[in-house]
């Protein structure tokens, strides 16, 4: 067990190489100005497991992300249809789960965890 913090990303892109097929391999490549950028895949951290303790004993704690849509009905007074403004984007709320206890935590607390397992979801 490593007893130091190792940093991790909350989201990242994985660039993908263009798929090569026999037909495209034989084709004449387009000039560089006409080539599209290679596709990428975006991943977002959705959870992690932290082990607190030693190799012989300890406790596992999970941090889980959940997208939360802000309440658009409060404060406007127009029933939600009068302003024409776009609703705010969902925020990502983090929760710490330790046995039966669940509490909301900040992203800073999650970033400080000594992650044992990281789980990402492709967007």
GROMACS .gro file of N, CA and C in nm:
model
  369
    1UNK      N    1   0.085  -0.118   0.000
    1UNK     CA    2   0.000   0.000   0.000
    1UNK      C    3   0.088   0.123   0.000
    2UNK      N    4   0.060   0.213  -0.090
    2UNK     CA    5   0.133   0.339  -0.098
    2UNK      C    6   0.065   0.438  -0.003
    3UNK      N    7   0.141   0.499   0.085
    3UNK     CA    8   0.082   0.587   0.185
    3UNK      C    9   0.091   0.734   0.150
    4UNK      N   10   0.104   0.766   0.023
    4UNK     CA   11   0.111   0.906  -0.019
    4UNK      C   12  -0.002   0.936  -0.115
    5UNK      N   13  -0.036   1.063  -0.125
    5UNK     CA   14  -0.141   1.106  -0.217
    5UNK      C   15  -0.087   1.106  -0.359
    6UNK      N   16  -0.165   1.051  -0.450
    6UNK     CA   17  -0.132   1.053  -0.593
    6UNK      C   18  -0.244   1.129  -0.662
    7UNK      N   19  -0.209   1.236  -0.731
    7UNK     CA   20  -0.309   1.320  -0.798
    7UNK      C   21  -0.379   1.247  -0.911
    8UNK      N   22  -0.499   1.291  -0.942
    8UNK     CA   23  -0.579   1.232  -1.050
    8UNK      C   24  -0.664   1.342  -1.112
    9UNK      N   25  -0.710   1.317  -1.232
    9UNK     CA   26  -0.792   1.414  -1.306
    9UNK      C   27  -0.940   1.386  -1.282
   10UNK      N   28  -1.019   1.491  -1.281
   10UNK     CA   29  -1.164   1.477  -1.271
   10UNK      C   30  -1.226   1.455  -1.409
   11UNK      N   31  -1.159   1.500  -1.512
   11UNK     CA   32  -1.203   1.472  -1.648
   11UNK      C   33  -1.083   1.485  -1.741
   12UNK      N   34  -1.090   1.414  -1.854
   12UNK     CA   35  -0.981   1.418  -1.950
   12UNK      C   36  -1.029   1.367  -2.085
   13UNK      N   37  -0.953   1.401  -2.189
   13UNK     CA   38  -0.979   1.355  -2.325
   13UNK      C   39  -0.877   1.247  -2.361
   14UNK      N   40  -0.923   1.148  -2.435
   14UNK     CA   41  -0.833   1.046  -2.491
   14UNK      C   42  -0.843   1.059  -2.642
   15UNK      N   43  -0.738   1.112  -2.706
   15UNK     CA   44  -0.742   1.124  -2.852
   15UNK      C   45  -0.738   0.985  -2.916
   16UNK      N   46  -0.816   0.969  -3.019
   16UNK     CA   47  -0.821   0.842  -3.090
   16UNK      C   48  -0.756   0.856  -3.226
   17UNK      N   49  -0.679   0.757  -3.264
   17UNK     CA   50  -0.621   0.758  -3.397
   17UNK      C   51  -0.731   0.728  -3.498
   18UNK      N   52  -0.725   0.788  -3.616
   18UNK     CA   53  -0.826   0.758  -3.717
   18UNK      C   54  -0.826   0.609  -3.750
   19UNK      N   55  -0.944   0.554  -3.768
   19UNK     CA   56  -0.956   0.411  -3.801
   19UNK      C   57  -0.902   0.390  -3.941
   20UNK      N   58  -0.816   0.292  -3.953
   20UNK     CA   59  -0.757   0.262  -4.085
   20UNK      C   60  -0.826   0.141  -4.143
   21UNK      N   61  -0.868   0.152  -4.263
   21UNK     CA   62  -0.925   0.039  -4.335
   21UNK      C   63  -0.844   0.018  -4.462
   22UNK      N   64  -0.866  -0.093  -4.528
   22UNK     CA   65  -0.793  -0.118  -4.653
   22UNK      C   66  -0.823  -0.012  -4.757
   23UNK      N   67  -0.947   0.028  -4.765
   23UNK     CA   68  -0.986   0.128  -4.865
   23UNK      C   69  -0.922   0.263  -4.835
   24UNK      N   70  -0.924   0.304  -4.708
   24UNK     CA   71  -0.867   0.435  -4.676
   24UNK      C   72  -0.715   0.433  -4.681
   25UNK      N   73  -0.654   0.317  -4.657
   25UNK     CA   74  -0.508   0.308  -4.664
   25UNK      C   75  -0.461   0.325  -4.808
   26UNK      N   76  -0.541   0.280  -4.902
   26UNK     CA   77  -0.504   0.292  -5.043
   26UNK      C   78  -0.540   0.428  -5.100
   27UNK      N   79  -0.626   0.502  -5.033
   27UNK     CA   80  -0.670   0.632  -5.084
   27UNK      C   81  -0.559   0.735  -5.070
   28UNK      N   82  -0.563   0.834  -5.157
   28UNK     CA   83  -0.467   0.943  -5.152
   28UNK      C   84  -0.507   1.034  -5.036
   29UNK      N   85  -0.415   1.068  -4.944
   29UNK     CA   86  -0.453   1.152  -4.830
   29UNK      C   87  -0.488   1.294  -4.876
   30UNK      N   88  -0.582   1.355  -4.806
   30UNK     CA   89  -0.622   1.492  -4.836
   30UNK      C   90  -0.514   1.587  -4.788
   31UNK      N   91  -0.509   1.707  -4.845
   31UNK     CA   92  -0.411   1.805  -4.796
   31UNK      C   93  -0.435   1.832  -4.647
   32UNK      N   94  -0.329   1.865  -4.572
   32UNK     CA   95  -0.342   1.884  -4.427
   32UNK      C   96  -0.447   1.986  -4.385
   33UNK      N   97  -0.472   2.087  -4.466
   33UNK     CA   98  -0.572   2.188  -4.427
   33UNK      C   99  -0.713   2.134  -4.433
   34UNK      N  100  -0.737   2.024  -4.505
   34UNK     CA  101  -0.872   1.969  -4.519
   34UNK      C  102  -0.897   1.851  -4.427
   35UNK      N  103  -0.796   1.805  -4.354
   35UNK     CA  104  -0.813   1.691  -4.267
   35UNK      C  105  -0.880   1.735  -4.137
   36UNK      N  106  -0.977   1.657  -4.096
   36UNK     CA  107  -1.044   1.684  -3.969
   36UNK      C  108  -0.953   1.643  -3.854
   37UNK      N  109  -0.965   1.710  -3.740
   37UNK     CA  110  -0.885   1.667  -3.625
   37UNK      C  111  -0.926   1.527  -3.583
   38UNK      N  112  -0.833   1.450  -3.527
   38UNK     CA  113  -0.870   1.314  -3.485
   38UNK      C  114  -0.977   1.319  -3.377
   39UNK      N  115  -1.068   1.221  -3.378
   39UNK     CA  116  -1.173   1.219  -3.278
   39UNK      C  117  -1.115   1.195  -3.139
   40UNK      N  118  -1.190   1.233  -3.038
   40UNK     CA  119  -1.144   1.207  -2.902
   40UNK      C  120  -1.262   1.158  -2.819
   41UNK      N  121  -1.232   1.104  -2.707
   41UNK     CA  122  -1.333   1.059  -2.613
   41UNK      C  123  -1.310   1.133  -2.483
   42UNK      N  124  -1.416   1.188  -2.426
   42UNK     CA  125  -1.409   1.262  -2.300
   42UNK      C  126  -1.456   1.170  -2.189
   43UNK      N  127  -1.380   1.164  -2.081
   43UNK     CA  128  -1.413   1.084  -1.965
   43UNK      C  129  -1.425   1.175  -1.843
   44UNK      N  130  -1.520   1.142  -1.755
   44UNK     CA  131  -1.547   1.219  -1.634
   44UNK      C  132  -1.544   1.125  -1.515
   45UNK      N  133  -1.475   1.167  -1.408
   45UNK     CA  134  -1.469   1.087  -1.287
   45UNK      C  135  -1.608   1.076  -1.227
   46UNK      N  136  -1.652   0.954  -1.201
   46UNK     CA  137  -1.785   0.934  -1.143
   46UNK      C  138  -1.778   0.875  -1.004
   47UNK      N  139  -1.662   0.823  -0.966
   47UNK     CA  140  -1.650   0.766  -0.833
   47UNK      C  141  -1.510   0.721  -0.804
   48UNK      N  142  -1.481   0.706  -0.677
   48UNK     CA  143  -1.353   0.651  -0.637
   48UNK      C  144  -1.369   0.579  -0.504
   49UNK      N  145  -1.277   0.488  -0.481
   49UNK     CA  146  -1.273   0.414  -0.355
   49UNK      C  147  -1.142   0.450  -0.288
   50UNK      N  148  -1.150   0.478  -0.160
   50UNK     CA  149  -1.033   0.511  -0.081
   50UNK      C  150  -1.020   0.406   0.030
   51UNK      N  151  -0.898   0.358   0.051
   51UNK     CA  152  -0.873   0.266   0.162
   51UNK      C  153  -0.800   0.343   0.270
   52UNK      N  154  -0.857   0.344   0.388
   52UNK     CA  155  -0.796   0.411   0.503
   52UNK      C  156  -0.746   0.303   0.597
   53UNK      N  157  -0.618   0.303   0.625
   53UNK     CA  158  -0.561   0.202   0.714
   53UNK      C  159  -0.433   0.145   0.659
   54UNK      N  160  -0.404   0.022   0.699
   54UNK     CA  161  -0.279  -0.043   0.660
   54UNK      C  162  -0.311  -0.163   0.571
   55UNK      N  163  -0.207  -0.234   0.532
   55UNK     CA  164  -0.226  -0.356   0.452
   55UNK      C  165  -0.300  -0.464   0.530
   56UNK      N  166  -0.286  -0.463   0.662
   56UNK     CA  167  -0.346  -0.568   0.745
   56UNK      C  168  -0.489  -0.536   0.788
   57UNK      N  169  -0.521  -0.409   0.798
   57UNK     CA  170  -0.658  -0.373   0.839
   57UNK      C  171  -0.689  -0.233   0.789
   58UNK      N  172  -0.816  -0.201   0.788
   58UNK     CA  173  -0.855  -0.068   0.743
   58UNK      C  174  -1.002  -0.061   0.710
   59UNK      N  175  -1.036   0.043   0.638
   59UNK     CA  176  -1.176   0.073   0.606
   59UNK      C  177  -1.183   0.133   0.467
   60UNK      N  178  -1.282   0.093   0.390
   60UNK     CA  179  -1.303   0.148   0.256
   60UNK      C  180  -1.411   0.254   0.262
   61UNK      N  181  -1.386   0.366   0.192
   61UNK     CA  182  -1.481   0.476   0.180
   61UNK      C  183  -1.498   0.503   0.032
   62UNK      N  184  -1.621   0.529  -0.010
   62UNK     CA  185  -1.649   0.560  -0.152
   62UNK      C  186  -1.689   0.706  -0.166
   63UNK      N  187  -1.650   0.765  -0.278
   63UNK     CA  188  -1.694   0.898  -0.317
   63UNK      C  189  -1.767   0.881  -0.449
   64UNK      N  190  -1.889   0.931  -0.457
   64UNK     CA  191  -1.973   0.911  -0.575
   64UNK      C  192  -2.023   1.045  -0.625
   65UNK      N  193  -2.014   1.066  -0.757
   65UNK     CA  194  -2.063   1.190  -0.818
   65UNK      C  195  -2.204   1.169  -0.869
   66UNK      N  196  -2.283   1.275  -0.859
   66UNK     CA  197  -2.419   1.272  -0.912
   66UNK      C  198  -2.448   1.407  -0.975
   67UNK      N  199  -2.501   1.405  -1.095
   67UNK     CA  200  -2.538   1.530  -1.161
   67UNK      C  201  -2.669   1.578  -1.101
   68UNK      N  202  -2.671   1.705  -1.059
   68UNK     CA  203  -2.788   1.762  -0.994
   68UNK      C  204  -2.834   1.881  -1.078
   69UNK      N  205  -2.960   1.879  -1.120
   69UNK     CA  206  -3.016   1.989  -1.197
   69UNK      C  207  -3.058   2.099  -1.099
   70UNK      N  208  -3.008   2.223  -1.115
   70UNK     CA  209  -3.050   2.330  -1.025
   70UNK      C  210  -3.200   2.356  -1.034
   71UNK      N  211  -3.256   2.402  -0.924
   71UNK     CA  212  -3.399   2.434  -0.920
   71UNK      C  213  -3.423   2.565  -0.993
   72UNK      N  214  -3.493   2.560  -1.107
   72UNK     CA  215  -3.518   2.678  -1.189
   72UNK      C  216  -3.641   2.755  -1.144
   73UNK      N  217  -3.720   2.697  -1.056
   73UNK     CA  218  -3.846   2.761  -1.020
   73UNK      C  219  -3.832   2.864  -0.909
   74UNK      N  220  -3.722   2.861  -0.834
   74UNK     CA  221  -3.711   2.953  -0.721
   74UNK      C  222  -3.657   3.088  -0.766
   75UNK      N  223  -3.718   3.193  -0.716
   75UNK     CA  224  -3.668   3.327  -0.735
   75UNK      C  225  -3.712   3.398  -0.860
   76UNK      N  226  -3.769   3.332  -0.960
   76UNK     CA  227  -3.804   3.402  -1.083
   76UNK      C  228  -3.942   3.463  -1.078
   77UNK      N  229  -4.035   3.396  -1.013
   77UNK     CA  230  -4.170   3.450  -1.002
   77UNK      C  231  -4.251   3.445  -1.129
   78UNK      N  232  -4.196   3.394  -1.239
   78UNK     CA  233  -4.272   3.393  -1.365
   78UNK      C  234  -4.316   3.253  -1.403
   79UNK      N  235  -4.301   3.157  -1.314
   79UNK     CA  236  -4.345   3.021  -1.344
   79UNK      C  237  -4.251   2.947  -1.434
   80UNK      N  238  -4.137   3.005  -1.464
   80UNK     CA  239  -4.037   2.935  -1.543
   80UNK      C  240  -4.049   2.953  -1.692
   81UNK      N  241  -4.148   3.026  -1.742
   81UNK     CA  242  -4.163   3.036  -1.886
   81UNK      C  243  -4.153   3.175  -1.941
   82UNK      N  244  -4.137   3.277  -1.859
   82UNK     CA  245  -4.144   3.413  -1.908
   82UNK      C  246  -4.015   3.473  -1.956
   83UNK      N  247  -3.902   3.433  -1.906
   83UNK     CA  248  -3.778   3.504  -1.937
   83UNK      C  249  -3.713   3.455  -2.066
   84UNK      N  250  -3.735   3.332  -2.103
   84UNK     CA  251  -3.672   3.277  -2.221
   84UNK      C  252  -3.526   3.242  -2.200
   85UNK      N  253  -3.475   3.258  -2.081
   85UNK     CA  254  -3.335   3.228  -2.052
   85UNK      C  255  -3.314   3.078  -2.046
   86UNK      N  256  -3.194   3.037  -2.082
   86UNK     CA  257  -3.159   2.895  -2.076
   86UNK      C  258  -3.148   2.853  -1.930
   87UNK      N  259  -3.192   2.732  -1.897
   87UNK     CA  260  -3.175   2.686  -1.759
   87UNK      C  261  -3.026   2.668  -1.729
   88UNK      N  262  -2.988   2.684  -1.603
   88UNK     CA  263  -2.847   2.664  -1.569
   88UNK      C  264  -2.806   2.519  -1.592
   89UNK      N  265  -2.678   2.496  -1.625
   89UNK     CA  266  -2.634   2.358  -1.648
   89UNK      C  267  -2.635   2.278  -1.519
   90UNK      N  268  -2.645   2.147  -1.530
   90UNK     CA  269  -2.641   2.065  -1.409
   90UNK      C  270  -2.504   2.077  -1.343
   91UNK      N  271  -2.503   2.069  -1.212
   91UNK     CA  272  -2.376   2.069  -1.140
   91UNK      C  273  -2.349   1.926  -1.097
   92UNK      N  274  -2.225   1.900  -1.065
   92UNK     CA  275  -2.187   1.767  -1.019
   92UNK      C  276  -2.170   1.773  -0.868
   93UNK      N  277  -2.254   1.704  -0.796
   93UNK     CA  278  -2.245   1.696  -0.651
   93UNK      C  279  -2.170   1.569  -0.614
   94UNK      N  280  -2.088   1.578  -0.509
   94UNK     CA  281  -2.011   1.463  -0.462
   94UNK      C  282  -2.062   1.419  -0.326
   95UNK      N  283  -2.065   1.287  -0.306
   95UNK     CA  284  -2.111   1.230  -0.180
   95UNK      C  285  -2.007   1.130  -0.130
   96UNK      N  286  -1.984   1.132   0.000
   96UNK     CA  287  -1.895   1.036   0.065
   96UNK      C  288  -1.984   0.931   0.130
   97UNK      N  289  -1.956   0.804   0.100
   97UNK     CA  290  -2.034   0.693   0.154
   97UNK      C  291  -1.940   0.608   0.239
   98UNK      N  292  -1.971   0.601   0.370
   98UNK     CA  293  -1.893   0.522   0.463
   98UNK      C  294  -1.989   0.439   0.545
   99UNK      N  295  -1.995   0.311   0.516
   99UNK     CA  296  -2.094   0.221   0.576
   99UNK      C  297  -2.233   0.276   0.548
  100UNK      N  298  -2.312   0.306   0.650
  100UNK     CA  299  -2.448   0.356   0.629
  100UNK      C  300  -2.455   0.508   0.627
  101UNK      N  301  -2.343   0.575   0.649
  101UNK     CA  302  -2.342   0.722   0.653
  101UNK      C  303  -2.313   0.779   0.515
  102UNK      N  304  -2.396   0.872   0.471
  102UNK     CA  305  -2.378   0.940   0.343
  102UNK      C  306  -2.383   1.089   0.370
  103UNK      N  307  -2.282   1.162   0.319
  103UNK     CA  308  -2.281   1.307   0.336
  103UNK      C  309  -2.227   1.372   0.210
  104UNK      N  310  -2.277   1.492   0.180
  104UNK     CA  311  -2.227   1.565   0.064
  104UNK      C  312  -2.092   1.625   0.099
  105UNK      N  313  -1.998   1.619   0.003
  105UNK     CA  314  -1.864   1.672   0.024
  105UNK      C  315  -1.827   1.762  -0.094
  106UNK      N  316  -1.721   1.838  -0.078
  106UNK     CA  317  -1.675   1.926  -0.184
  106UNK      C  318  -1.581   1.850  -0.278
  107UNK      N  319  -1.562   1.904  -0.396
  107UNK     CA  320  -1.469   1.845  -0.491
  107UNK      C  321  -1.327   1.850  -0.435
  108UNK      N  322  -1.298   1.950  -0.355
  108UNK     CA  323  -1.166   1.960  -0.292
  108UNK      C  324  -1.141   1.841  -0.199
  109UNK      N  325  -1.244   1.800  -0.124
  109UNK     CA  326  -1.231   1.683  -0.036
  109UNK      C  327  -1.206   1.556  -0.117
  110UNK      N  328  -1.275   1.545  -0.230
  110UNK     CA  329  -1.255   1.428  -0.317
  110UNK      C  330  -1.113   1.427  -0.371
  111UNK      N  331  -1.065   1.543  -0.415
  111UNK     CA  332  -0.930   1.553  -0.471
  111UNK      C  333  -0.823   1.518  -0.367
  112UNK      N  334  -0.853   1.536  -0.239
  112UNK     CA  335  -0.757   1.507  -0.133
  112UNK      C  336  -0.756   1.359  -0.093
  113UNK      N  337  -0.851   1.282  -0.144
  113UNK     CA  338  -0.860   1.140  -0.107
  113UNK      C  339  -0.740   1.063  -0.162
  114UNK      N  340  -0.697   0.963  -0.090
  114UNK     CA  341  -0.592   0.873  -0.138
  114UNK      C  342  -0.660   0.760  -0.214
  115UNK      N  343  -0.684   0.786  -0.342
  115UNK     CA  344  -0.765   0.696  -0.424
  115UNK      C  345  -0.700   0.559  -0.440
  116UNK      N  346  -0.780   0.456  -0.422
  116UNK     CA  347  -0.739   0.317  -0.441
  116UNK      C  348  -0.788   0.269  -0.577
  117UNK      N  349  -0.911   0.306  -0.612
  117UNK     CA  350  -0.972   0.274  -0.741
  117UNK      C  351  -1.042   0.400  -0.792
  118UNK      N  352  -1.021   0.434  -0.919
  118UNK     CA  353  -1.090   0.546  -0.984
  118UNK      C  354  -1.185   0.490  -1.088
  119UNK      N  355  -1.306   0.544  -1.095
  119UNK     CA  356  -1.405   0.499  -1.194
  119UNK      C  357  -1.448   0.619  -1.279
  120UNK      N  358  -1.433   0.603  -1.410
  120UNK     CA  359  -1.467   0.709  -1.503
  120UNK      C  360  -1.581   0.663  -1.593
  121UNK      N  361  -1.657   0.760  -1.644
  121UNK     CA  362  -1.764   0.732  -1.739
  121UNK      C  363  -1.735   0.812  -1.865
  122UNK      N  364  -1.760   0.752  -1.981
  122UNK     CA  365  -1.740   0.822  -2.107
  122UNK      C  366  -1.859   0.911  -2.133
  123UNK      N  367  -1.831   1.035  -2.167
  123UNK     CA  368  -1.939   1.132  -2.191
  123UNK      C  369  -1.987   1.122  -2.335
   0.00000   0.00000   0.00000
